[in-house]
mmCIF file of C-alpha atoms in Angstrom:
data_model
loop_
_atom_site.group_PDB
_atom_site.id
_atom_site.type_symbol
_atom_site.label_atom_id
_atom_site.label_comp_id
_atom_site.label_asym_id
_atom_site.label_seq_id
_atom_site.Cartn_x
_atom_site.Cartn_y
_atom_site.Cartn_z
ATOM 1 C CA MET A 5 -4.830 0.489 -10.229
ATOM 2 C CA GLN A 6 -6.747 1.574 -13.308
ATOM 3 C CA LEU A 7 -3.973 3.967 -14.373
ATOM 4 C CA ILE A 8 -1.447 1.141 -13.987
ATOM 5 C CA ALA A 9 -3.621 -1.152 -16.130
ATOM 6 C CA LEU A 10 -3.857 1.581 -18.774
ATOM 7 C CA GLY A 11 -0.066 1.858 -18.885
ATOM 8 C CA GLN A 12 -0.137 5.441 -17.620
ATOM 9 C CA VAL A 13 1.861 4.951 -14.400
ATOM 10 C CA ILE A 14 3.866 2.466 -12.401
ATOM 11 C CA ALA A 15 3.683 2.219 -8.627
ATOM 12 C CA ALA A 16 5.921 1.097 -5.792
ATOM 13 C CA LEU A 17 3.586 -0.631 -3.364
ATOM 14 C CA PRO A 18 4.068 -2.426 -0.047
ATOM 15 C CA GLU A 19 4.363 -6.185 -0.033
ATOM 16 C CA SER A 20 0.973 -6.413 1.696
ATOM 17 C CA VAL A 21 -0.725 -5.375 -1.579
ATOM 18 C CA ARG A 22 0.788 -8.219 -3.586
ATOM 19 C CA ASP A 23 -2.013 -10.727 -3.028
ATOM 20 C CA HIS A 24 -4.705 -8.136 -3.779
ATOM 21 C CA LEU A 25 -3.571 -6.959 -7.219
ATOM 22 C CA ARG A 26 -5.875 -7.222 -10.176
ATOM 23 C CA HIS A 27 -5.308 -10.264 -12.382
ATOM 24 C CA ASP A 28 -4.196 -8.080 -15.315
ATOM 25 C CA LEU A 29 -1.324 -6.507 -13.366
ATOM 26 C CA VAL A 30 2.087 -7.978 -12.651
ATOM 27 C CA HIS A 31 4.469 -7.314 -9.799
ATOM 28 C CA VAL A 32 8.234 -7.427 -9.559
ATOM 29 C CA PRO A 33 9.862 -7.762 -6.124
ATOM 30 C CA VAL A 34 12.236 -4.926 -5.230
ATOM 31 C CA ILE A 35 14.556 -6.752 -2.871
ATOM 32 C CA ASP A 36 17.225 -4.054 -2.545
ATOM 33 C CA ALA A 37 14.899 -1.156 -1.674
ATOM 34 C CA GLU A 38 15.688 0.976 1.351
ATOM 35 C CA PRO A 39 13.212 0.700 4.252
ATOM 36 C CA THR A 40 10.462 3.318 4.202
ATOM 37 C CA THR A 41 7.997 4.719 6.682
ATOM 38 C CA LEU A 42 4.378 5.529 5.925
ATOM 39 C CA VAL A 43 2.930 8.416 7.911
ATOM 40 C CA LEU A 44 -0.739 9.370 8.202
ATOM 41 C CA ALA A 45 -1.619 12.934 9.201
ATOM 42 C CA TRP A 46 -4.963 14.661 9.634
ATOM 43 C CA PRO A 47 -6.375 17.819 11.183
ATOM 44 C CA GLU A 48 -6.395 17.597 14.982
ATOM 45 C CA GLY A 49 -10.096 18.427 15.296
ATOM 46 C CA SER A 50 -11.334 16.113 12.545
ATOM 47 C CA ARG A 51 -14.586 14.295 13.302
ATOM 48 C CA SER A 52 -14.729 12.309 10.045
ATOM 49 C CA ARG A 53 -15.967 8.751 10.540
ATOM 50 C CA ALA A 54 -14.270 7.719 7.281
ATOM 51 C CA LEU A 55 -10.947 9.062 8.558
ATOM 52 C CA ALA A 56 -11.397 7.298 11.878
ATOM 53 C CA THR A 57 -12.054 4.043 10.012
ATOM 54 C CA LEU A 58 -8.915 4.526 7.901
ATOM 55 C CA VAL A 59 -6.774 5.243 10.961
ATOM 56 C CA ARG A 60 -8.122 2.178 12.794
ATOM 57 C CA ALA A 61 -7.482 -0.016 9.741
ATOM 58 C CA ALA A 62 -3.949 1.343 9.326
ATOM 59 C CA ALA A 63 -3.202 0.811 13.013
ATOM 60 C CA CYS A 64 -4.542 -2.742 12.803
ATOM 61 C CA VAL A 65 -2.398 -3.556 9.753
ATOM 62 C CA ALA A 66 0.679 -1.999 11.368
ATOM 63 C CA ALA A 67 0.121 -4.004 14.539
ATOM 64 C CA SER A 68 -0.262 -7.239 12.583
ATOM 65 C CA HIS A 69 3.177 -6.882 10.992
ATOM 66 C CA ASP A 70 6.165 -7.665 13.158
ATOM 67 C CA GLY A 71 8.566 -5.354 11.325
ATOM 68 C CA ALA A 72 10.244 -8.229 9.500
ATOM 69 C CA HIS A 73 8.639 -7.061 6.277
ATOM 70 C CA GLN A 74 9.550 -3.396 6.618
ATOM 71 C CA GLY A 75 11.255 -2.105 3.525
ATOM 72 C CA SER A 76 9.929 -4.901 1.344
ATOM 73 C CA GLY A 77 7.944 -3.556 -1.526
ATOM 74 C CA TYR A 78 6.811 -4.303 -5.014
ATOM 75 C CA ALA A 79 7.084 -2.244 -8.153
ATOM 76 C CA THR A 80 3.936 -2.695 -10.180
ATOM 77 C CA SER A 81 3.353 -2.187 -13.877
ATOM 78 C CA ARG A 82 1.150 -3.374 -16.678
#
């Protein structure tokens, strides 16, 4: 988010991020974007607690969305 605020990059983010953007950033809905899939991958034998927390959080977020929002995203810039 800092690089966006500095004008260094733009980002295409999922709709779920919209309400959590910094106040100095703006978002523009991308209503004609193709649906996308986010995939998480990690080493099979990983024992990282941080990774386990991330995977649980991602699974929880995925389960809370009914698929109606798939493909909706936001392009973000300064």
